[in-house]
XYZ file of C-alpha atoms in Angstrom:
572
model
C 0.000 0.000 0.000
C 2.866 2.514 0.394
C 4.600 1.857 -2.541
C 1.122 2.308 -4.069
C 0.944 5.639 -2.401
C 4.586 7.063 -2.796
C 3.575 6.405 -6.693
C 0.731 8.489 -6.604
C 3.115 11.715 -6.815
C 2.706 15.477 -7.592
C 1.419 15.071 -11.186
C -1.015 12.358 -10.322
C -2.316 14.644 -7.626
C -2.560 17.573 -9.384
C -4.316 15.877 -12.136
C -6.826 14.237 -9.797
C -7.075 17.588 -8.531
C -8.369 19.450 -11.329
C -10.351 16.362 -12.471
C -12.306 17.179 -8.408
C -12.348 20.849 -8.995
C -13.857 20.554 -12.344
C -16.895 18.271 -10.924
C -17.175 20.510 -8.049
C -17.485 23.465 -10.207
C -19.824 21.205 -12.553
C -22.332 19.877 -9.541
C -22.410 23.521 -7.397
C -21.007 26.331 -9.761
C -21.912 26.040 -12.866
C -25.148 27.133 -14.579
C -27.324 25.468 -16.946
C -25.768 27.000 -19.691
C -22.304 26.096 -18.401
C -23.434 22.418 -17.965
C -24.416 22.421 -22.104
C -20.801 23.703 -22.745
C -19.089 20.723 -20.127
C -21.608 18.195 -21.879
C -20.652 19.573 -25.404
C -16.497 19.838 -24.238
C -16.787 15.919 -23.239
C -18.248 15.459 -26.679
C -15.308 16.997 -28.394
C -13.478 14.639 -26.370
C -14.411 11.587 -28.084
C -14.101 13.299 -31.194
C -10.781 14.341 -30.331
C -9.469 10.889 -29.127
C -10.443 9.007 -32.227
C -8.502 12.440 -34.240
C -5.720 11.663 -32.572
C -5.433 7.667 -34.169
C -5.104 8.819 -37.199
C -3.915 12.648 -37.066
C -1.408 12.368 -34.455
C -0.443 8.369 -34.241
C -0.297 7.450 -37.805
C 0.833 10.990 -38.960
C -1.967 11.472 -41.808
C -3.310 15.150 -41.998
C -6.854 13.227 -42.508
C -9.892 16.329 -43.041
C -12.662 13.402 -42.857
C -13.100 13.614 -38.721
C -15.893 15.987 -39.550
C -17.558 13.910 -42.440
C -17.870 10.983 -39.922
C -19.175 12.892 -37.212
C -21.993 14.312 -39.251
C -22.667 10.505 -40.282
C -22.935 9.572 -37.248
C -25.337 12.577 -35.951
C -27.202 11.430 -39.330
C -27.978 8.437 -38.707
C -29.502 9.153 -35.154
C -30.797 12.218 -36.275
C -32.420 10.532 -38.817
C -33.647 6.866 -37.098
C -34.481 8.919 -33.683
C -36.713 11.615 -34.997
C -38.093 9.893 -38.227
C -38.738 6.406 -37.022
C -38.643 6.820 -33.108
C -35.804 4.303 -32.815
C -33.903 4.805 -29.077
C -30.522 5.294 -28.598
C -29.407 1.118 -27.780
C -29.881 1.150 -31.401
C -29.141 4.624 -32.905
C -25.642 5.008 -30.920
C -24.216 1.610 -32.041
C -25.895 2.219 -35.773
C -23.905 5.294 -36.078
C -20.717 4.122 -34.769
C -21.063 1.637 -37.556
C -22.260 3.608 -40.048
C -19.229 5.694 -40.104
C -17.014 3.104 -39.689
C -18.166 1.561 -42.721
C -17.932 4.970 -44.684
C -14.293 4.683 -43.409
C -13.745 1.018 -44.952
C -15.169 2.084 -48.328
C -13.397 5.045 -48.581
C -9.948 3.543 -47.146
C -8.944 1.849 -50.232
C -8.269 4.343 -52.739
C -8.000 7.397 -50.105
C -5.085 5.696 -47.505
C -2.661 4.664 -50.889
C -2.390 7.930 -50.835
C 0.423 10.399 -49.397
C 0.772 13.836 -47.582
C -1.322 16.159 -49.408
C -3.213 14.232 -51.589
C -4.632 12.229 -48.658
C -5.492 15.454 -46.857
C -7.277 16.661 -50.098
C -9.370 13.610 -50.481
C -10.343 13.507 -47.272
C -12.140 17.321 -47.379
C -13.608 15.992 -50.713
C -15.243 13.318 -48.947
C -16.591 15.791 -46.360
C -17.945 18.304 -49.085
C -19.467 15.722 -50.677
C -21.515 14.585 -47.925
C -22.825 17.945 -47.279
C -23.788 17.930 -50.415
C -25.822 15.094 -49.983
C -27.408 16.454 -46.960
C -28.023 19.822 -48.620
C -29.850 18.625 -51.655
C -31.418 14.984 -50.425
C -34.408 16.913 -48.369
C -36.609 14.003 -48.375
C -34.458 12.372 -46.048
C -32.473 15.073 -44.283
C -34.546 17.881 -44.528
C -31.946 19.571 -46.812
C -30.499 22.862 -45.357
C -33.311 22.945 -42.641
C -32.295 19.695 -41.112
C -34.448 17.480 -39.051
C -35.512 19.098 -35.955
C -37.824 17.257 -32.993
C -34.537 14.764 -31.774
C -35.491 13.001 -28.620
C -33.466 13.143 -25.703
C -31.674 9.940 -24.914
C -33.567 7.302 -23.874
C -32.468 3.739 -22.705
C -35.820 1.661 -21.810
C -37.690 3.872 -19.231
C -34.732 5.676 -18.466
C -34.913 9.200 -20.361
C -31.986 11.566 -19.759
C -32.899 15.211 -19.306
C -30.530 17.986 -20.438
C -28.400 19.728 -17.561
C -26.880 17.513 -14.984
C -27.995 14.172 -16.023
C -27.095 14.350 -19.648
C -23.432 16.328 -18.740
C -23.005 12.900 -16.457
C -23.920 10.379 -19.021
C -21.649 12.219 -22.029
C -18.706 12.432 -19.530
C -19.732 8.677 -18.444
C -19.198 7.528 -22.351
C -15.962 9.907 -22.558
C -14.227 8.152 -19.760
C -15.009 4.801 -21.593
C -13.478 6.090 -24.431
C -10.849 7.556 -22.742
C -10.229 3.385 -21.148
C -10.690 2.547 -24.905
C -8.481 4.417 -26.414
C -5.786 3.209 -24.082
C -6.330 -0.495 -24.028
C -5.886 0.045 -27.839
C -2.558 2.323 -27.650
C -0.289 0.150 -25.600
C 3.463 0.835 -25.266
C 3.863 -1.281 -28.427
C 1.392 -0.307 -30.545
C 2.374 3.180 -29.514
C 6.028 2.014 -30.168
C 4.961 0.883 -33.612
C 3.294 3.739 -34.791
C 6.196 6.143 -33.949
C 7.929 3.962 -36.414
C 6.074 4.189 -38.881
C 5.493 8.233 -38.556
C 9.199 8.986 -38.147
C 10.616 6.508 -40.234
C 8.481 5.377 -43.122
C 11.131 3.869 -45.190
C 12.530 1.031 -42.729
C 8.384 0.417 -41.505
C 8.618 -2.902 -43.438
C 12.085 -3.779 -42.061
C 10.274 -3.870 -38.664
C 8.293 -6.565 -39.981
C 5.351 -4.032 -39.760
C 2.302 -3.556 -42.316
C 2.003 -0.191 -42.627
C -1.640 0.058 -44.729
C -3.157 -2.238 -41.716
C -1.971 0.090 -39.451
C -3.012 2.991 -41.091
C -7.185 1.157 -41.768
C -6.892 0.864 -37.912
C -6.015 3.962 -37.011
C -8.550 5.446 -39.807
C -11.349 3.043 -38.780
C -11.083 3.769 -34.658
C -10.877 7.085 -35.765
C -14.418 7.401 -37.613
C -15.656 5.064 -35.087
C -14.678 7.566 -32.393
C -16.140 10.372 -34.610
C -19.273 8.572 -35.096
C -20.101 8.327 -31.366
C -19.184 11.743 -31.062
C -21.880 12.794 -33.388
C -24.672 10.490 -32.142
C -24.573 12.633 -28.579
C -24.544 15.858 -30.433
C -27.593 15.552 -31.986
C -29.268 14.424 -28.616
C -27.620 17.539 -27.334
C -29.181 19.874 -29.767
C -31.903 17.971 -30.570
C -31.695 19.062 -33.940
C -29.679 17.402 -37.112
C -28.620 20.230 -39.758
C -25.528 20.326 -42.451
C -23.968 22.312 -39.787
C -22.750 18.629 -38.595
C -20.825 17.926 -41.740
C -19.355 21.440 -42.122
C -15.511 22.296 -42.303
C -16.115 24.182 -39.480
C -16.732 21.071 -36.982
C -13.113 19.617 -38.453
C -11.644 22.701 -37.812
C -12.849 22.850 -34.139
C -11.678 19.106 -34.216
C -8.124 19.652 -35.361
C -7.576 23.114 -33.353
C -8.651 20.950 -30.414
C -6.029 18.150 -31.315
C -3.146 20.663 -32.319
C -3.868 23.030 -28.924
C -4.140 20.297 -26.513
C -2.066 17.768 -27.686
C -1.975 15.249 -30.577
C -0.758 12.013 -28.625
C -2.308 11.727 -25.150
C -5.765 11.519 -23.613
C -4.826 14.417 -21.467
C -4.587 16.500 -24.548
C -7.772 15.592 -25.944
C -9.300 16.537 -22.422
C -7.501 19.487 -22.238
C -7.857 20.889 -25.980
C -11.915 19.898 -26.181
C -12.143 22.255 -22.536
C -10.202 24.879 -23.519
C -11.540 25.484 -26.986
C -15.227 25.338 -26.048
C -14.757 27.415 -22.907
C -12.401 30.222 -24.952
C -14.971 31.887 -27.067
C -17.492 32.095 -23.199
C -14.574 33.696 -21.602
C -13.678 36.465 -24.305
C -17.468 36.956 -25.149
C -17.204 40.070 -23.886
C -15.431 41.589 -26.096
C -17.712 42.052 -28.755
C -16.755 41.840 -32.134
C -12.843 41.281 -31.198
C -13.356 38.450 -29.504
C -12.498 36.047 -32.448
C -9.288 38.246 -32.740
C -8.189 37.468 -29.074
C -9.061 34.051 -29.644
C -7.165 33.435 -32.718
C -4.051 35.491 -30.907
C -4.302 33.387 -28.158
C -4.495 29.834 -30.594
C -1.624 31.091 -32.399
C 0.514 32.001 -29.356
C -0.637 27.999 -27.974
C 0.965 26.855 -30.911
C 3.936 29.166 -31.670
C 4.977 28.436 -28.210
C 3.822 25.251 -27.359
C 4.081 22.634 -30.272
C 3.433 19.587 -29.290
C 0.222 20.562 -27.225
C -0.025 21.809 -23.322
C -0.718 18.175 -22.862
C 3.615 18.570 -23.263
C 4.213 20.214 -20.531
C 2.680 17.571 -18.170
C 5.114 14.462 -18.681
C 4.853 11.367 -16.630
C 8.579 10.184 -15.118
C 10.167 8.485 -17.811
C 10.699 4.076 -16.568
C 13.634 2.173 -17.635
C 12.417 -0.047 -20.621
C 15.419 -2.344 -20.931
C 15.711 -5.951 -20.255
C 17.834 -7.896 -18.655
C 21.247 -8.702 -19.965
C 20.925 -11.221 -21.946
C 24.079 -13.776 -23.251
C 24.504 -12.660 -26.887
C 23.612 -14.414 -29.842
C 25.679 -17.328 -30.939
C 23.306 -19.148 -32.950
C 21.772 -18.517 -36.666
C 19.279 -21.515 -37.533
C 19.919 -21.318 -41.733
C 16.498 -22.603 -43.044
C 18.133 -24.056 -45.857
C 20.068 -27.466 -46.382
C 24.270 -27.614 -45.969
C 25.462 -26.849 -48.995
C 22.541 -24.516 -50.815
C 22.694 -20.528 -50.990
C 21.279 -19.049 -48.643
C 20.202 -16.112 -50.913
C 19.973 -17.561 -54.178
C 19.676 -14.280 -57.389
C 19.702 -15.089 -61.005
C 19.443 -13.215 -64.475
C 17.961 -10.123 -62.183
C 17.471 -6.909 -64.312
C 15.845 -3.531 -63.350
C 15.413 -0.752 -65.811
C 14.148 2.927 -64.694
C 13.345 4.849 -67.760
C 15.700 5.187 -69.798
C 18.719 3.870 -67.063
C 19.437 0.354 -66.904
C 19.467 -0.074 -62.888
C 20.342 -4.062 -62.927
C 21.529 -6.269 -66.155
C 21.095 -9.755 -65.881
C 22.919 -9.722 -62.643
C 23.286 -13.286 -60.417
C 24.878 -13.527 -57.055
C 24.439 -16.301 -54.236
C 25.836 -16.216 -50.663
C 26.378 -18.817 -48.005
C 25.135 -19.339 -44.657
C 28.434 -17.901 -42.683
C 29.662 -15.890 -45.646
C 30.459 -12.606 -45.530
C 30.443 -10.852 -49.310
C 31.201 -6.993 -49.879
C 29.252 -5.844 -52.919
C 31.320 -2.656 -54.335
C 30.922 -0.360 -57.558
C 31.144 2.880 -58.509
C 28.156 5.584 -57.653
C 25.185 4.370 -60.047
C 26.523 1.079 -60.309
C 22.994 -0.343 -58.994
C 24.639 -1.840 -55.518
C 21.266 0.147 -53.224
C 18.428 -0.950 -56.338
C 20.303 -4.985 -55.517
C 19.196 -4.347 -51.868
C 15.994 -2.535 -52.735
C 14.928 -5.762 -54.844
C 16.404 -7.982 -52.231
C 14.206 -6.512 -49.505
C 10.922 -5.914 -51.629
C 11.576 -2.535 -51.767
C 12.125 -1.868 -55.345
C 10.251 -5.014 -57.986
C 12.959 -6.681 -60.040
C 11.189 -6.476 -64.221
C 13.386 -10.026 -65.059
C 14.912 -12.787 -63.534
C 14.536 -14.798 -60.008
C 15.490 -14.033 -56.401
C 14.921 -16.702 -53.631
C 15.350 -17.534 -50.352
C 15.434 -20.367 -47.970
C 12.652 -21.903 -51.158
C 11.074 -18.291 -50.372
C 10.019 -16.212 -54.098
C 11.446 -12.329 -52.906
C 10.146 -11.161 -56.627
C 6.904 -10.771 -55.466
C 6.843 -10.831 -51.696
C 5.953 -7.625 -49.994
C 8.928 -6.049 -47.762
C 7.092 -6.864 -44.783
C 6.892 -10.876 -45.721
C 10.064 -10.475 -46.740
C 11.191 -9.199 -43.207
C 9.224 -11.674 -41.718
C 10.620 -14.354 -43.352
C 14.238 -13.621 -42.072
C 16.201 -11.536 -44.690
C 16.985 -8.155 -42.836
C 18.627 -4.928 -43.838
C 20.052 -1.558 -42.943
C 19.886 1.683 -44.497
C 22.501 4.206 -45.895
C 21.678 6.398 -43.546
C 20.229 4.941 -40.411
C 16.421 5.068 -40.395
C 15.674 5.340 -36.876
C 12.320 6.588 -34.631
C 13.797 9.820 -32.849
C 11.357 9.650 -30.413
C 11.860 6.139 -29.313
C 14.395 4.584 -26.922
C 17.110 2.234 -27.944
C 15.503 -1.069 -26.388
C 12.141 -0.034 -27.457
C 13.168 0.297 -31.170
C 15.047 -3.385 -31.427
C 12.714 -4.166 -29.106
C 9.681 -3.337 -31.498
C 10.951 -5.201 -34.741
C 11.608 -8.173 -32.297
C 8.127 -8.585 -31.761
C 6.575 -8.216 -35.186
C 8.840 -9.806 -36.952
C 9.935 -12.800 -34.785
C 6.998 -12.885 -33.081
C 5.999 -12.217 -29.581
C 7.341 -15.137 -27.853
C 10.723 -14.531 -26.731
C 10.969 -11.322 -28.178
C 12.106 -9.688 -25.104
C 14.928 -11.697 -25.012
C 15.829 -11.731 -28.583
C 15.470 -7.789 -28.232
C 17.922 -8.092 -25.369
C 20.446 -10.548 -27.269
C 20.611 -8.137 -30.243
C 21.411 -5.231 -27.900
C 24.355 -6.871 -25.931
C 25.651 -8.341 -29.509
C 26.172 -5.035 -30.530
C 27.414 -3.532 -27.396
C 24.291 -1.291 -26.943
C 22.918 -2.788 -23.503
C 23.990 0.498 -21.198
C 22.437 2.622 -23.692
C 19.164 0.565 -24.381
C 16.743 3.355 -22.391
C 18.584 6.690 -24.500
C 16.515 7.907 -27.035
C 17.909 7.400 -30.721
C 17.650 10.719 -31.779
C 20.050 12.054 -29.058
C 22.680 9.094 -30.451
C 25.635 9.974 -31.754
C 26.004 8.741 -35.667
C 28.066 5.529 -35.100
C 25.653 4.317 -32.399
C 22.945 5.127 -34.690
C 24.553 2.322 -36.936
C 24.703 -0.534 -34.183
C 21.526 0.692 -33.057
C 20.611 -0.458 -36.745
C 22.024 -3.729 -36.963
C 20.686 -4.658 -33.277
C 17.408 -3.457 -34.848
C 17.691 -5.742 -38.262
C 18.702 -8.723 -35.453
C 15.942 -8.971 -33.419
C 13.699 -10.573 -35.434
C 16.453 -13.989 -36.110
C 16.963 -13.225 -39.499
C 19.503 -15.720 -41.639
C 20.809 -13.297 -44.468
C 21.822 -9.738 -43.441
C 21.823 -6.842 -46.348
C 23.801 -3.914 -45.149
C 23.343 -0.604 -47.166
C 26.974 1.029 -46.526
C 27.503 0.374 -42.700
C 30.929 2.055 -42.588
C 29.944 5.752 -44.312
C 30.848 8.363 -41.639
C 32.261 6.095 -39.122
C 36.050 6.940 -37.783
C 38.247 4.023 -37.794
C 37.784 2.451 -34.211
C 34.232 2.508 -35.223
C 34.823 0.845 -38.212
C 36.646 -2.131 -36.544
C 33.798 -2.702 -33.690
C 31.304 -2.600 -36.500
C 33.610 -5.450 -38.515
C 34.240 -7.254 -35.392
C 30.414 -7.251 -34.738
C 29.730 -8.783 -38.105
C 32.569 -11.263 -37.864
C 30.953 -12.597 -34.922
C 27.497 -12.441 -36.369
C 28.868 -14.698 -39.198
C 30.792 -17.201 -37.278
C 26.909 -17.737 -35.986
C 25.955 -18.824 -39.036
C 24.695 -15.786 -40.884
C 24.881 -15.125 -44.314
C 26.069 -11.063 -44.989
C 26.140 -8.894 -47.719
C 27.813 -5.659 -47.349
C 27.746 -2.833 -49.596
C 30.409 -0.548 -49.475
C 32.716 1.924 -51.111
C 35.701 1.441 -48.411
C 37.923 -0.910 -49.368
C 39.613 -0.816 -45.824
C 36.713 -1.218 -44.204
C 35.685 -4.620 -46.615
C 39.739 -5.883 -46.967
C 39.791 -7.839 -43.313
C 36.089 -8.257 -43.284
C 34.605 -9.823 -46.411
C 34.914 -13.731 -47.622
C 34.372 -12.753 -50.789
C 33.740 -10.067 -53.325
C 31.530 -8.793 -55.935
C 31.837 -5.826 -58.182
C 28.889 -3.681 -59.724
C 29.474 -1.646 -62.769
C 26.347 -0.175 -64.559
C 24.133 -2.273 -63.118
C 25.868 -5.504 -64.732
C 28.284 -7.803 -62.295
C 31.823 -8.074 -63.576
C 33.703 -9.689 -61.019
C 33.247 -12.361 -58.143
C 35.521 -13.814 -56.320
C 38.081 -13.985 -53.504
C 38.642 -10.342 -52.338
C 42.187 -9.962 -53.906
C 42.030 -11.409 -57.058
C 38.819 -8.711 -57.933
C 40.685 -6.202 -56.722
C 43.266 -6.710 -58.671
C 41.232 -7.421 -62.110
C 41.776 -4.907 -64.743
C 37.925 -4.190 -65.484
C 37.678 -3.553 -61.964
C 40.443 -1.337 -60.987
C 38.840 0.838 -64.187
C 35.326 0.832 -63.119
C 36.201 1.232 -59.503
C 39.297 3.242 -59.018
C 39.346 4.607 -62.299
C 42.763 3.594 -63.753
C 42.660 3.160 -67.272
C 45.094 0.336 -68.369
C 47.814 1.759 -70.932
């Protein structure tokens, strides 16, 4: 009980705090209008929550919160006043009813990127309005529906003031619980990755459109529900529900009070429906001072004031764990273990890849060098799904890499690194190797693979710093651990000695030295011939995108159509 206590600290309290004062000031303070702007603020808060899935988890500027809260206030706008129908029906029809606008829509809206999404998104919102404006037989067109009954659940019926500002609050604390049953650390840990590093996402052994139709569908869902209390609120449905001025409100509310946390939804739905009450007074300028005030919020405070109340940070590492030692090579002694033949890739008018073969060994270490252009990153792109070889066959372990996805690729043990290290910022050490671990060996043991990768690599004192305070040359272990975790049995590294001084060089080689003496097959691609001289078994060299040498490391060095195409020296 007093540990239980001693936890409860100063920003628990004070939170708990203003959660008492505000249902203080809500039971004995505030007025009937001031209980319909706490009962419309804890609407915003659902709305808000399921904005935040998609807006500030996934990291798509989505304008379609609005759109699904008007389909939501729609359908029980519609089915409550037209038909009678009570709310055990009309709140779970609209929740659904959005959602499913969400699933249609998903397919050809979430392929797309940045703007594009953002700008299909507000046509999907105009285009409902448009609905609602011109359909009157069945939403009253630009009048709306009035004569909404208040909420009513059997002989229970819910009277505005108190009663209803309990029951919305009731709903926004289950969504609150919601919400974070859904966004656990991993989850949380997984969309960070896939927001700050979009590239490596399938390295990770993630699926990025899943998690993208999750985060859109929880977020209509959310928006839905939002909408369905409105209406009983108002007690009137109008195309004022599907106006760009609700996703406005929606995203002000996100941006203001934070884009990640519950608390910021809370805070941001409060604040924006209380600010235009409090500067009321001011006649005409009060939208000025408000929009001063919203701009100073978010010149000055970023991330949300949500930021400026963060819980104590908890060591996320695991126990030391012995480091690897082991590979398992799914494939038979004696057979490749990454098996390319006759591979060509053309972009344009540039011939990327010409009928280029290559096979490595489990336990094999081959550098891959050419001059810039040579098509040494489009190999690994193809390798790792990336990029789609036109011609020729790439296998592994029996495995057909032509046409798996990166993810299944991932999954299926062939991990990579980047050129330059594609790692979350915002995530620590152990919970980045710790993430790919889990999705792309699987959960079982993925702590402890997570944990092996990180003492293989000499990163188990650092695992709880944050990668974007790293240092470039931990940034690179931080990689490899990362392209570990999940057990893979070939290893494609994208120039793991650019911008490393020489003692980090040689822990880097002596890391992979170990990692093949394991059993793993390696490919390194590299331009540093010191760097690949001790390390690799073998070599390969690019040139144009066709492969003219392959052999031990010496003797393709010391080949004439090498030394031209490499080093440039022209034979007299």
């Amino acid at each position: 009980m007093n540990a239980v206590l001693s936890s409860f600290t100063g920003q628990n309290r004070a939170l708990v705090g203003a959660a008492g004062a505000l249902i203080i000031y809500a039971l004995f303070f505030a007025s009937s209008y001031d209980q319909r702007i706490l009962t419309l603020a804890g609407i915003y808060v659902i709305m808000v929550l399921g904005y935040q899935f998609i807006f500030g988890h996934a990291g798509a500027l989505s304008l379609a919160q609005g759109a699904f809260f008007g389909v939501g206030a729609y359908v029980t706008g519609i089915l409550a006043s037209q038909f009678g129908t009570g709310f055990i029906l009309t709140f779970p029809l609209s929740i659904a009813g959005a959602s499913v606008l969400a699933l249609i829509v998903a397919v050809p809206v979430l392929r797309l990127a940045s703007h594009y999404f953002a700008l299909a998104t507000l046509a999907l919102s105009q285009l409902l309005l448009l609905i609602a404006v011109n359909w009157v037989s069945v939403t009253g067109g630009a009048n709306g529906l009035p004569g909404v009954p208040p909420i009513t659940i059997g002989d229970w019926q819910i009277a505005r003031g108190l009663p209803l500002l309990a029951f919305v609050w009731a709903l926004a604390v289950a969504a609150m619980l919601f919400a974070r049953w859904q966004l656990t650390p991993l989850r949380v840990a997984v969309f960070t990755v896939m927001r700050e590093t979009p590239l490596a996402v399938p390295a990770f052994g993630i699926d990025p459109g899943l998690l993208r139709l999750r985060a859109f569908l929880l977020s209509a869902a959310f928006g839905g529900a939002a909408g369905a209390l409105f209406v009983h609120t108002n007690r009137v449905v109008s195309p004022e529900t599907l106006g760009f001025g609700i996703m406005i409100t929606c995203l002000t509310m996100t941006v203001v009070g934070g884009r990640f946390g519950i608390l910021g939804a809370v805070i941001g739905a409060l604040l924006l429906t209380h600010l235009p009450e409090w500067f009321r007074g001011l006649d005409e300028y009060y939208l000025v001072a408000v929009g001063i005030l919203l701009l100073a919020m978010v010149v000055f405070a970023p991330d949300g004031l949500a930021s400026f109340i963060k819980p104590a940070r908890k060591s996320s590492a695991a126990p030391a764990e012995p480091r690897i030692t082991q590979h398992a090579t799914p494939v038979p002694d004696g057979q490749p273990v990454l098996e390319i033949s006759n591979l060509s890739k053309r972009y344009g008018g540039i011939q990327a890849l010409d009928r280029v073969g290559l096979s490595i060994d489990a336990g094999e270490i081959v550098g891959l060098i050419g001059p810039n252009g040579a098509g040494k990153t489009t190999l690994a792109n193809i390798v790792t799904g990336i990029a789609r070889a036109d011609t020729g066959a790439i296998g592994s372990a029996d495995f057909d890499l032509k046409t798996a996805t990166p993810t299944a690729i991932a999954r299926r043990g062939v991990a990579r690194t980047f050129q330059t290290p594609q790692l979350p910022d915002g995530l620590a050490v152990h919970a980045t190797v710790a993430t790919a671990a889990a999705h792309i060996g699987g959960a079982k043991d993925s702590g402890a693979r997570a944990a092996a990768a990180l003492a293989t690599c000499g990163l188990t004192d650092i695992a709880d710093a944050r990668c974007g305070t790293l240092p470039h040359g931990l940034r690179r272990r931080v990689e490899i651990a990362r392209a570990l975790a999940g057990d893979p049995h070939i290893l494609v590294l994208d120039e793991p000695a650019a911008g490393l001084a020489p003692a980090e060089q040689a822990e880097v080689a002596d890391i992979l030295r170990s990692l093949a003496a394991t059993g793993l097959a390696i490919l390194v691609i590299d331009h540093n011939i010191d760097f690949l001289r001790p390390l690799a078994t073998r070599l390969a060299c690019l040139d144009a995108g066709r492969l003219i040498a392959d052999g031990p490391l010496e003797e393709v060095l010391a080949d004439a159509a090498v030394r031209d195409a490499y080093f440039g020296l022209v034979q007299a």
